[in-house]
CSV table of C-alpha atoms and ligand atoms in Angstrom, one decimal:
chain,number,residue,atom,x,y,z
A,1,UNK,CA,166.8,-8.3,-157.1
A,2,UNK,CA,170.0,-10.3,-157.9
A,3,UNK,CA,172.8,-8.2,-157.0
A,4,UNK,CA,175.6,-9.4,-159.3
A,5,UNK,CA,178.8,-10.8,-158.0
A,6,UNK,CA,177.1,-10.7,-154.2
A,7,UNK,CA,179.3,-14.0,-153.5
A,8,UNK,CA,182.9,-13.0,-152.2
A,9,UNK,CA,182.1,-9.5,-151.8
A,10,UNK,CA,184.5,-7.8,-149.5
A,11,UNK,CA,183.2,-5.5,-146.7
A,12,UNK,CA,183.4,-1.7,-148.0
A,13,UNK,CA,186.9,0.1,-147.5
A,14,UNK,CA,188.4,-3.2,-146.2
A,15,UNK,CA,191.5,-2.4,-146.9
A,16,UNK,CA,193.8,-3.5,-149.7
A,17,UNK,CA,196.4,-6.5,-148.9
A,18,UNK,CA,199.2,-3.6,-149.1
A,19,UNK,CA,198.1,-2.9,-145.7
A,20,UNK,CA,199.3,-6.0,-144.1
A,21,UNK,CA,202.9,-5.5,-145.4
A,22,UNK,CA,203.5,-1.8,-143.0
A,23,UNK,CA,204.0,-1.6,-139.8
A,24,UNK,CA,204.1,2.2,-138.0
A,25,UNK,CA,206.9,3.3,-137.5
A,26,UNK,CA,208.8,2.1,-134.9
A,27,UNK,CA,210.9,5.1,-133.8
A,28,UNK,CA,207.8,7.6,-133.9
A,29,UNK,CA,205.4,4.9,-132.0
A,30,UNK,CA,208.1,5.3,-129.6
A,31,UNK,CA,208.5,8.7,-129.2
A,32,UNK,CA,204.5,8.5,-129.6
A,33,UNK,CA,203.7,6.9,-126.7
A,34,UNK,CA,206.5,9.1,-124.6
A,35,UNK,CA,204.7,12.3,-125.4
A,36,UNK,CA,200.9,10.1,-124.3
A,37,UNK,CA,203.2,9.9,-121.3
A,38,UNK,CA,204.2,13.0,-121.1
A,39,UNK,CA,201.1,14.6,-121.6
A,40,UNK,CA,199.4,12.5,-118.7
A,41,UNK,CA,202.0,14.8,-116.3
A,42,UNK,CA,204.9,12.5,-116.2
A,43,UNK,CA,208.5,13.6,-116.4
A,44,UNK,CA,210.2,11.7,-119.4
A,45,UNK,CA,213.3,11.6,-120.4
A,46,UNK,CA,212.8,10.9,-124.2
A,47,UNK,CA,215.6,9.4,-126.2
A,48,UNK,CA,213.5,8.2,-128.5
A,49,UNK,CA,213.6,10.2,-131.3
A,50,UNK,CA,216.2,10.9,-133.8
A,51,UNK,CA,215.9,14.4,-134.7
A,52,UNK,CA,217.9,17.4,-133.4
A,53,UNK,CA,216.7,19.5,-130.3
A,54,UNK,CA,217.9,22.7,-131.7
A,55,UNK,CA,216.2,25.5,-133.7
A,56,UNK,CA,216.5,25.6,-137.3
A,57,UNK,CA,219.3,28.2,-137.7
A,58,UNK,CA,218.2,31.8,-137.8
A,59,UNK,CA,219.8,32.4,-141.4
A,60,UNK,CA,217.4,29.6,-142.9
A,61,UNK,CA,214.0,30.8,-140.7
A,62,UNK,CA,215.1,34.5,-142.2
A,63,UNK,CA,214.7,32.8,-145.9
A,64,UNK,CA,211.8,30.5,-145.3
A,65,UNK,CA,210.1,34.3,-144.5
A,66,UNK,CA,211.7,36.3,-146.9
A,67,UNK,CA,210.4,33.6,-149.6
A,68,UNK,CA,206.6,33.5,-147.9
A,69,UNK,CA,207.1,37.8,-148.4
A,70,UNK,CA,208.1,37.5,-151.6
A,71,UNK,CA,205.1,34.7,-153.1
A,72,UNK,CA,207.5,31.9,-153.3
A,73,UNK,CA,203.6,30.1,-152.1
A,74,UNK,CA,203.1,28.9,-155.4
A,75,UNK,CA,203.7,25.4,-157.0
A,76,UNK,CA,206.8,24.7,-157.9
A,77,UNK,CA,208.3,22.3,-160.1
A,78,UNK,CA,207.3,19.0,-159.0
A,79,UNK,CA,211.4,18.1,-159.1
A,80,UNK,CA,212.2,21.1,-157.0
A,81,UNK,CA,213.0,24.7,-157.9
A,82,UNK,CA,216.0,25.1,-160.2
A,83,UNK,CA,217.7,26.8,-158.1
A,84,UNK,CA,217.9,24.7,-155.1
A,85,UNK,CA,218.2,21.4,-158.0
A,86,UNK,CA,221.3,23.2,-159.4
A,87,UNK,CA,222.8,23.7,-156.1
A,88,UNK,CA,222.5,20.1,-154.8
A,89,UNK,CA,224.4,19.1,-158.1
A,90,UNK,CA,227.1,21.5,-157.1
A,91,UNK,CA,227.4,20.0,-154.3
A,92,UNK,CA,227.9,16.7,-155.5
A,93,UNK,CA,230.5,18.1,-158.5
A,94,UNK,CA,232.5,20.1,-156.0
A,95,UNK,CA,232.3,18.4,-152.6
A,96,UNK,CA,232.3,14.9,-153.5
A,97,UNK,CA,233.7,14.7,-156.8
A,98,UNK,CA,230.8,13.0,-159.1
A,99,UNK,CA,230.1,15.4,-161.7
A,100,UNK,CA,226.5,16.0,-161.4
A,101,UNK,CA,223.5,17.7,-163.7
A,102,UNK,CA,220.6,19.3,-161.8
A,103,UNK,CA,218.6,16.8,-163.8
A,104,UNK,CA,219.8,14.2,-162.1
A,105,UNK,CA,218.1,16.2,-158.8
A,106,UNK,CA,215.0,15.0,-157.1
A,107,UNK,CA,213.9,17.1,-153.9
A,108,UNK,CA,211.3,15.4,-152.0
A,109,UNK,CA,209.4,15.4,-148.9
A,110,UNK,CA,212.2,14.9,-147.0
A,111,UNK,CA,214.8,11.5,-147.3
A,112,UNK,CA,212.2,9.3,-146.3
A,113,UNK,CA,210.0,10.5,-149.4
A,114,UNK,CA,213.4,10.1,-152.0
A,115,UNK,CA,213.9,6.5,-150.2
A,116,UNK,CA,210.1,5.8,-151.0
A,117,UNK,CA,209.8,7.2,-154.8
A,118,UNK,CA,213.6,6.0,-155.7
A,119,UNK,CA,212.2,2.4,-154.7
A,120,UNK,CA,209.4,2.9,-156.4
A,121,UNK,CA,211.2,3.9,-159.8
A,122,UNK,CA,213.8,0.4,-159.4
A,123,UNK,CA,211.7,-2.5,-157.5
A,124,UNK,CA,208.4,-4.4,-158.0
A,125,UNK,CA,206.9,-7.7,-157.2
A,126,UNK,CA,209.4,-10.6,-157.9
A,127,UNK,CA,212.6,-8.2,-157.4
A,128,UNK,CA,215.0,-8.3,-153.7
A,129,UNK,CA,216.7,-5.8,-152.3
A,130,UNK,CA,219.8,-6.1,-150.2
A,131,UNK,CA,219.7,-5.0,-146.9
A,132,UNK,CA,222.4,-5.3,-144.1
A,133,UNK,CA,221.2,-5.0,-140.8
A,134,UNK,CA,221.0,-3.6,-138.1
A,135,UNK,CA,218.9,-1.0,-140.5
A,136,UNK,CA,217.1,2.2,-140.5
A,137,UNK,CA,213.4,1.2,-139.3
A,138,UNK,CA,211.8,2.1,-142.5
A,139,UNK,CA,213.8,0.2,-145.1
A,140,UNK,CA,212.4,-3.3,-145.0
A,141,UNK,CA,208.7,-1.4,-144.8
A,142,UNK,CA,209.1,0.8,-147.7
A,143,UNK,CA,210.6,-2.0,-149.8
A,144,UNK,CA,207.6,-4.4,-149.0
A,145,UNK,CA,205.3,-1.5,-150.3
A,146,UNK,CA,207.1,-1.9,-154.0
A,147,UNK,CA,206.1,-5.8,-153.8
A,148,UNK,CA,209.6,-6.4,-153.5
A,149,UNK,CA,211.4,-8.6,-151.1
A,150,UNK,CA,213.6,-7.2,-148.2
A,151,UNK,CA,216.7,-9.8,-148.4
A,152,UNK,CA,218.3,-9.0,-144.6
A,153,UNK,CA,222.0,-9.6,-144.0
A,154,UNK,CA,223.2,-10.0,-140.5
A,155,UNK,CA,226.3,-7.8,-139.7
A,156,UNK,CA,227.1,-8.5,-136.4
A,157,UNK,CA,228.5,-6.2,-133.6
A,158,UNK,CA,231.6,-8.5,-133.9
A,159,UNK,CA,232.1,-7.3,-137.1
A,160,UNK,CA,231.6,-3.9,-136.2
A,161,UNK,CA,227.8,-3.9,-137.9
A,162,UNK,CA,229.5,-3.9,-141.2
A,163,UNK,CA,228.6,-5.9,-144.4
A,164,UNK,CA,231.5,-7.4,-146.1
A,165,UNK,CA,231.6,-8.3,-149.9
A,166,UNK,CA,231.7,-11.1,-149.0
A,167,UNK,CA,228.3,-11.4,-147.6
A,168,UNK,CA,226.9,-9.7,-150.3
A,169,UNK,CA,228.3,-11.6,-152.7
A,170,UNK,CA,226.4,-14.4,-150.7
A,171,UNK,CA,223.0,-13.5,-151.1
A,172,UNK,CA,223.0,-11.8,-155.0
A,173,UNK,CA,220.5,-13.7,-156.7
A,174,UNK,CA,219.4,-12.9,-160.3
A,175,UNK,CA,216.2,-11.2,-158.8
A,176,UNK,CA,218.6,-8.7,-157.0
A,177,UNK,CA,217.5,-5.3,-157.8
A,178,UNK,CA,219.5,-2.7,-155.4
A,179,UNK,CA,221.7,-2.9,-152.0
A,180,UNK,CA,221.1,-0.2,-149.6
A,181,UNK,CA,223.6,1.2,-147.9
A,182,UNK,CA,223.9,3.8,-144.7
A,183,UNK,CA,227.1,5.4,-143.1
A,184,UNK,CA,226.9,6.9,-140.9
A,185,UNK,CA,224.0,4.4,-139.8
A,186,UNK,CA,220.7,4.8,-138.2
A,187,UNK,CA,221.2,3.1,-135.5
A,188,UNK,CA,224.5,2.2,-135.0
A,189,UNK,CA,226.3,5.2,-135.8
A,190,UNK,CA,229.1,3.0,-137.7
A,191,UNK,CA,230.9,4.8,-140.5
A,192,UNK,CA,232.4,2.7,-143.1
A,193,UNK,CA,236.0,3.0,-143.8
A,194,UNK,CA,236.4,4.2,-147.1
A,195,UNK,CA,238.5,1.1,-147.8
A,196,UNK,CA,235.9,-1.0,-147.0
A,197,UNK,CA,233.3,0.7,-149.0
A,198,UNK,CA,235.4,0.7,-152.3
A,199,UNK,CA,235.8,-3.4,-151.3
A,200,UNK,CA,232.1,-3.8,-151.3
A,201,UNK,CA,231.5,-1.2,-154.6
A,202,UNK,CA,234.5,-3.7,-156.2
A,203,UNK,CA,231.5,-6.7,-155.5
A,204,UNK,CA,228.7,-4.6,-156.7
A,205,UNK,CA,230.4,-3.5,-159.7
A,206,UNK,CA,231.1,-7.5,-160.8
A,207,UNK,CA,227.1,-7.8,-160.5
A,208,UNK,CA,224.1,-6.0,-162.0
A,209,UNK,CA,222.6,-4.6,-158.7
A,210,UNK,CA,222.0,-1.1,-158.2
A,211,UNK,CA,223.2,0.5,-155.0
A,212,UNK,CA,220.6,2.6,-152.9
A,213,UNK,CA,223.3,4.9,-150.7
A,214,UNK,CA,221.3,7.0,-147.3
A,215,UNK,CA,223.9,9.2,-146.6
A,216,UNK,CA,221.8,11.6,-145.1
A,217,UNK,CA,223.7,11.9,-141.9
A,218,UNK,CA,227.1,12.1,-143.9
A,219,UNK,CA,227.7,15.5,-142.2
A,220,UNK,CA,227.9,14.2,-138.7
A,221,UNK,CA,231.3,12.3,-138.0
A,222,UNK,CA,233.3,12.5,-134.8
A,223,UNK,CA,236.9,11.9,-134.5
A,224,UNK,CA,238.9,10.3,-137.2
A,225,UNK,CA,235.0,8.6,-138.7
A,226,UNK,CA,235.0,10.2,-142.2
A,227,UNK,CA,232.0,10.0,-144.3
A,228,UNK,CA,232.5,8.8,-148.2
A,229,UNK,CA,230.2,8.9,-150.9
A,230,UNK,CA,229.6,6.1,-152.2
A,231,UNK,CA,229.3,7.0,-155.8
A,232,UNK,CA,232.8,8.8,-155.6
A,233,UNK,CA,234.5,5.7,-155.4
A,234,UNK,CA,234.3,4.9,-159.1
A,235,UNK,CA,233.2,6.0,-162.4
A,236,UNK,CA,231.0,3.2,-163.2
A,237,UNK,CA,228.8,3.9,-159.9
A,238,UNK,CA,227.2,6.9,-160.8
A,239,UNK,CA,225.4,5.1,-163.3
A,240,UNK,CA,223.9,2.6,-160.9
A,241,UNK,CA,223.5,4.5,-157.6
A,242,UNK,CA,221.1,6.6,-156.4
A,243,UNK,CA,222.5,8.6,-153.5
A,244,UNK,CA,219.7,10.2,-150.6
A,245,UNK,CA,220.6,12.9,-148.5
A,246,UNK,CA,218.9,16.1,-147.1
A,247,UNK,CA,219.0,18.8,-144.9
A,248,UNK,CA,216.8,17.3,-142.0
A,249,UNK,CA,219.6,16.3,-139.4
A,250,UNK,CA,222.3,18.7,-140.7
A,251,UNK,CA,221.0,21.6,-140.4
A,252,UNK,CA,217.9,20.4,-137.5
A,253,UNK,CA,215.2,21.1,-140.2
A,254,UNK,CA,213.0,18.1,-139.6
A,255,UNK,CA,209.9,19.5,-139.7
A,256,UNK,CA,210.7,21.5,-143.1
A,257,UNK,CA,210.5,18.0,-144.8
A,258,UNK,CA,213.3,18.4,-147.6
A,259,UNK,CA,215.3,15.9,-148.7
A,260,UNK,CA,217.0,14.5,-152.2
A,261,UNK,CA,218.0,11.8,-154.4
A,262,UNK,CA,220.6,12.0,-156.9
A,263,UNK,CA,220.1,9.4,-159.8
A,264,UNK,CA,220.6,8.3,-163.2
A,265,UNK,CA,218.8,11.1,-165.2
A,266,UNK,CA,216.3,8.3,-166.6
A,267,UNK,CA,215.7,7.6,-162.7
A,268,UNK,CA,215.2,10.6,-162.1
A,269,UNK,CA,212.6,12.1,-164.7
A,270,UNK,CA,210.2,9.2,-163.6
A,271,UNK,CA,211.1,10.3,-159.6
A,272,UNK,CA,209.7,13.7,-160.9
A,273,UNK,CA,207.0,12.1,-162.9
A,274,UNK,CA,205.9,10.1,-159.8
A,275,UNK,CA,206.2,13.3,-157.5
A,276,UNK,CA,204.1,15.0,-159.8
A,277,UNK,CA,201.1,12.5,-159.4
A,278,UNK,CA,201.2,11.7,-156.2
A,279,UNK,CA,202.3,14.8,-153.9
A,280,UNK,CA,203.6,17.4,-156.7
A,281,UNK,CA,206.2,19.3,-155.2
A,282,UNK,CA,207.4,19.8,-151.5
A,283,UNK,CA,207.2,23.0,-149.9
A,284,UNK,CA,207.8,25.7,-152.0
A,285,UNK,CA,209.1,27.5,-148.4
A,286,UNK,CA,210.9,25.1,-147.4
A,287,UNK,CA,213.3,24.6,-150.4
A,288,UNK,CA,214.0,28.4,-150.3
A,289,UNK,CA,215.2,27.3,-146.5
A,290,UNK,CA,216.9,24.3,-148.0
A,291,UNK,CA,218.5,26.6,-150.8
A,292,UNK,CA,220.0,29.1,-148.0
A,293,UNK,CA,221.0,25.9,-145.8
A,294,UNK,CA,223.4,24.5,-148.3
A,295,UNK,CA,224.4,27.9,-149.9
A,296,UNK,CA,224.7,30.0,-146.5
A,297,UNK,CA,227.2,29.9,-143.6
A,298,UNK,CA,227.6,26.9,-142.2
A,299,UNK,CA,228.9,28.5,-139.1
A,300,UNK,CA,225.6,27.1,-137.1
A,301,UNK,CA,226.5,23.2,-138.8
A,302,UNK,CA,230.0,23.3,-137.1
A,303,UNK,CA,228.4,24.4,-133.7
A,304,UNK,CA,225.9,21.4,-133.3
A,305,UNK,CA,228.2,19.4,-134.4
A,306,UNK,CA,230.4,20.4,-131.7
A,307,UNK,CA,227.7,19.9,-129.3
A,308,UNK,CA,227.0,16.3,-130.4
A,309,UNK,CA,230.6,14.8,-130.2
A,310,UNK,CA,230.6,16.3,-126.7
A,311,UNK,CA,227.1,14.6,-126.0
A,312,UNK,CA,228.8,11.5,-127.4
A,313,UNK,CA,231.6,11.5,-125.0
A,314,UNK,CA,229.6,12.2,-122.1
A,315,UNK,CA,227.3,9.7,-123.3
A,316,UNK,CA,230.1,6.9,-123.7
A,317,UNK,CA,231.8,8.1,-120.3
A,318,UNK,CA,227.9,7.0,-119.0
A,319,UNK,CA,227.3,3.3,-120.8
A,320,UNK,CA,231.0,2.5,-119.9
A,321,UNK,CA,229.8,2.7,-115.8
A,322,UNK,CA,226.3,1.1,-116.6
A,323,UNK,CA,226.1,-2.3,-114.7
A,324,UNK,CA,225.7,-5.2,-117.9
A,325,UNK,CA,225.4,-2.4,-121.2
A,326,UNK,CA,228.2,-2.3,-123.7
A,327,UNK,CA,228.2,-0.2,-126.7
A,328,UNK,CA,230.4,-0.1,-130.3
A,329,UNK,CA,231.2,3.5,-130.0
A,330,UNK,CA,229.5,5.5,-132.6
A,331,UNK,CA,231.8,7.2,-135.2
A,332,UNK,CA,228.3,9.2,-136.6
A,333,UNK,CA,225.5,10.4,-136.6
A,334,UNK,CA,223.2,11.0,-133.0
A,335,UNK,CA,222.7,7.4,-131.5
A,336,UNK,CA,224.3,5.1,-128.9
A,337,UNK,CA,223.3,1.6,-129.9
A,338,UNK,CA,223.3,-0.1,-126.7
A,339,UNK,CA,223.7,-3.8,-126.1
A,340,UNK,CA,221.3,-4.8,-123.2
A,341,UNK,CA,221.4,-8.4,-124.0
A,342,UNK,CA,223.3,-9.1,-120.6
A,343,UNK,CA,220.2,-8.3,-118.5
A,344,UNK,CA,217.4,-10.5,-120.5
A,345,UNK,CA,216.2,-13.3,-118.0
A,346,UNK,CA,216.8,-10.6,-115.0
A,347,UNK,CA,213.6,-8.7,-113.8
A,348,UNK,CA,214.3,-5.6,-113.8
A,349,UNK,CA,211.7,-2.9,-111.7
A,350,UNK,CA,209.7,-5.9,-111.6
A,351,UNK,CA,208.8,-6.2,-115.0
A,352,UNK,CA,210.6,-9.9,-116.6
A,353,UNK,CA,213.1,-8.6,-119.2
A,354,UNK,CA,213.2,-11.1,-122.2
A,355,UNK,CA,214.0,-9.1,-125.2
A,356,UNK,CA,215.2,-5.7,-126.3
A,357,UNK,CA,211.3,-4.7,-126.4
A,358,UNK,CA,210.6,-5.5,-122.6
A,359,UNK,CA,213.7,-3.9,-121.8
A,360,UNK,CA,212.6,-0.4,-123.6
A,361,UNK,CA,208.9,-1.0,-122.1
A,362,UNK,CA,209.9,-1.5,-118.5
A,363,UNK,CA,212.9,1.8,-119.1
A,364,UNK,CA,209.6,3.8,-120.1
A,365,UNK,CA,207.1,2.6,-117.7
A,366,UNK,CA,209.5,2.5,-114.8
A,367,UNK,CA,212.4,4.7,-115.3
A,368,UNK,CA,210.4,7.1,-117.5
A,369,UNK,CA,213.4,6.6,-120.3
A,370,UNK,CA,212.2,6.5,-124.1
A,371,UNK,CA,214.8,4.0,-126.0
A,372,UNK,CA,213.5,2.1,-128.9
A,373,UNK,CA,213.8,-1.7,-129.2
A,374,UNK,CA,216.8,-2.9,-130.9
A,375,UNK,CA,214.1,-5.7,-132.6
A,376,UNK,CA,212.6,-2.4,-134.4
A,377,UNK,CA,216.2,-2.2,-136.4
A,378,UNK,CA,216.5,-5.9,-137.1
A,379,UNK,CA,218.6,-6.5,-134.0
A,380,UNK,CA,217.5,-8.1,-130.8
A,381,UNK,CA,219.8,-7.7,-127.9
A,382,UNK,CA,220.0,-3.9,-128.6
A,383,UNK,CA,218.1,-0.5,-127.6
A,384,UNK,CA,218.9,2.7,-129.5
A,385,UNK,CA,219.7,6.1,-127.7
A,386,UNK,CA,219.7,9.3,-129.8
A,387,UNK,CA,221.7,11.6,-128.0
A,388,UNK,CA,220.5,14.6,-130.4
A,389,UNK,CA,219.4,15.8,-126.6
A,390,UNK,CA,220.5,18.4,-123.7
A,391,UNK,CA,223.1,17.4,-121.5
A,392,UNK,CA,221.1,18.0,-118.6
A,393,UNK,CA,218.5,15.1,-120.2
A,394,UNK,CA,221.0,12.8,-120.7
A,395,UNK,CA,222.2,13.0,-117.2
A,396,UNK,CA,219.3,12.6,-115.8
A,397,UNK,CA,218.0,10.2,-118.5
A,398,UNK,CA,221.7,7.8,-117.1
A,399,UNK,CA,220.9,8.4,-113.8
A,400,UNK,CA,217.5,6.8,-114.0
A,401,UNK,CA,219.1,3.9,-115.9
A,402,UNK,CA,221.5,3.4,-113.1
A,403,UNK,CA,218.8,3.1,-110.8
A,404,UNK,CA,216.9,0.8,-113.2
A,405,UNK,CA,219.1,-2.0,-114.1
A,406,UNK,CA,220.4,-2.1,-110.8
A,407,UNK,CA,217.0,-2.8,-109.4
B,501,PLP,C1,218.9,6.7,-142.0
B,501,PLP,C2,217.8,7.6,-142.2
B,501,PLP,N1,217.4,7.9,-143.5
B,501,PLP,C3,216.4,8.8,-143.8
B,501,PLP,C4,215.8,9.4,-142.7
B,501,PLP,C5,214.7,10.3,-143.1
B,501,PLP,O1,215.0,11.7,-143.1
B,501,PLP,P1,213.9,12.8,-143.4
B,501,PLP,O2,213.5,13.3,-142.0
B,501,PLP,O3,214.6,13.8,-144.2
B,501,PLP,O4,212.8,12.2,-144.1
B,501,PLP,C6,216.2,9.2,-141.4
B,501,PLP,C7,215.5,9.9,-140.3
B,501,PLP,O5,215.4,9.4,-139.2
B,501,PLP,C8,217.2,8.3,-141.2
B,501,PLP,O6,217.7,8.1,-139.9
């Protein structure tokens, strides 16, 4: 029998060229291979991961249950529940001063998930998208899954890992489709001045790119850092930003997987179209959490807050006496972005350091410390610490580092 088109079949389930453009996620490989660790009976002292160690407050656990007890386990609208839509926009009218309609509400499956459906809605093949690095790990990822083109822009610790307009000016093409934007930053913790992010909205607004704005950790500053959003800073941005935020790191809710974009209301009814095809709503549970997290006391917010810029301190106090590491000190969010460049071509527990990835290997494998690899953000020379940990860990965790890069 001729089997038609047997020349140039492909095997079964070989997978689709998509699959080449992902890698896993850096971060959670990380924190991954620290639990295998772990679970084979060693100590470690895991950095790795940037999420909160403290319980979701006991105010938002009371709602999740109250909703379970009163059938909130149905679908819901694959945008989000109206009510927990209409308080998001609130918060935007109110708190940051861009007048908002729930419409203009996404809630998603956490940030990550209204990162991945807002790029969705803007960029395809043949488009580019902006991004300054040292960057969150899954940008450049989740931009490649569109068929877009991640266009990187060094910002160098010298300029305190901050785009200027300048630079972005630079690299605008007529296939530019969005900049993204994060402050505070994943990894660096930098928070743009104000200043400087009205300067680069003056550059966007004298092109036609969209702006992408993470500001999910924009409730985590420390000392005079201040976090802005970025579509505040003029009334022609609304209409060309989407702005992602959530309740994951503010209110230590990770695992309750709620997060939001707020976009153009044309944006946004496709974001909701998409939703509702691929994943139709997130937890019905969890956004009655979410709803009680933003509309509740925020008592519990100001405590870990507390506890981080004391765990920042601490941790600064640390890098400052560690033998060849320097730091930018972080004005937000939970990490210490450490520059180890000063030890590649050392060996260091007898492992060869070249790069920031056989720095973080040998930290794990001999010093039982879980960074991640500054090459994972787009910056080699670096290794990212999340203090979002005890302070007993992180003593131990510098102790251990001590020993390590003086041996
Ligand atoms: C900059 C940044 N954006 C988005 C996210 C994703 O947040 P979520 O857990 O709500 O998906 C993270 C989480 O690490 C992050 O660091």
């Amino acid at each position: 029998m001729i089997i038609p088109h047997a020349k140039g079949r492909r095997m079964p389930l070989s997978l689709a060229e998509r699959a080449s453009l992902i890698e896993p996620s850096a971060t959670l490989a990380m924190g991954a291979e620290a639990k295998r660790l772990k679970v084979q009976g060693r100590q470690i002292l895991d950095f790795a991961l940037g999420e909160p160690d403290f319980n979701t407050p006991a105010n938002i656990q009371e709602a999740a249950i109250r909703a379970m007890r009163d059938g909130q386990t149905h679908y819901t609208p694959p945008a989000g529940i109206p009510e927990l839509r209409q308080a998001v926009a609130k918060l935007y009218t109110d708190h940051h001063g861009v007048a908002t309609d729930p419409a203009q509400v996404v809630v998603s499956n956490g940030a990550k998930h209204a990162i991945h459906n807002a790029l969705m809605a803007v960029c395809g093949p043949g488009d580019e998208v902006i991004i300054p690095s040292p960057y969150w790990v899954s940008y450049a990822d989740l931009v490649k899954l569109t068929g877009a083109k991640p266009v990187v822009v060094q910002a160098p610790e010298s300029a305190g890992f901050k785009m200027t307009p300048d630079q972005f000016l630079g690299v605008v093409t007529p296939r530019t489709r969005l900049l993204m934007i994060n402050s505070p930053s994943n990894p660096t913790g930098v928070v743009y001045e104000r200043s400087e992010l009205a300067a680069l909205a003056e550059a966007v607004l004298k092109t036609d790119v969209g702006v992408l704005s993470d500001e999910i950790y924009e409730q985590l500053t420390y000392r005079d850092a201040k976090p802005t959003c970025f579509a505040s800073l003029d009334p022609a941005l609304p209409a060309r930003t989407i702005t992602i935020s959530g309740v994951s790191k503010t209110y230590a809710m990770t695992g309750w997987r709620i997060g939001w974009s707020v976009a153009p209301t044309a944006v946004s009814k496709f974001i909701g179209d998409l939703q509702s095809q691929e994943t139709s709503n997130p937890c019905s549970i969890s956004q009655w959490a979410a709803l009680e997290a933003i509309t509740g006391p925020q008592e519990t917010v100001v405590e870990m807050k507390a506890q981080f810029a004391r765990r920042r301190e601490y941790v600064l106090e640390r890098i400052e006496r560690l033998p060849g590491v320097t730091c930018t000190p972080p004005g937000g969010a939970f990490y210490a972005f450490m520059n180890v460049s000063s030890h590649f071509g050392k060996t260091l527990g007898g492992k060869k350091i070249i790069d920031s990835t056989s720095f973080c290997m040998a930290a794990l494998s001999e010093a039982n410390v879980a960074l991640v690899m500054g090459s994972a953000f787009g910056a080699e020379g670096y290794a990212r610490m999340s203090f979002a940990t005890n302070l007993e860990t992180l003593e131990k965790g510098f102790d251990a580092l001590e020993r390590f890069v003086a041996s």
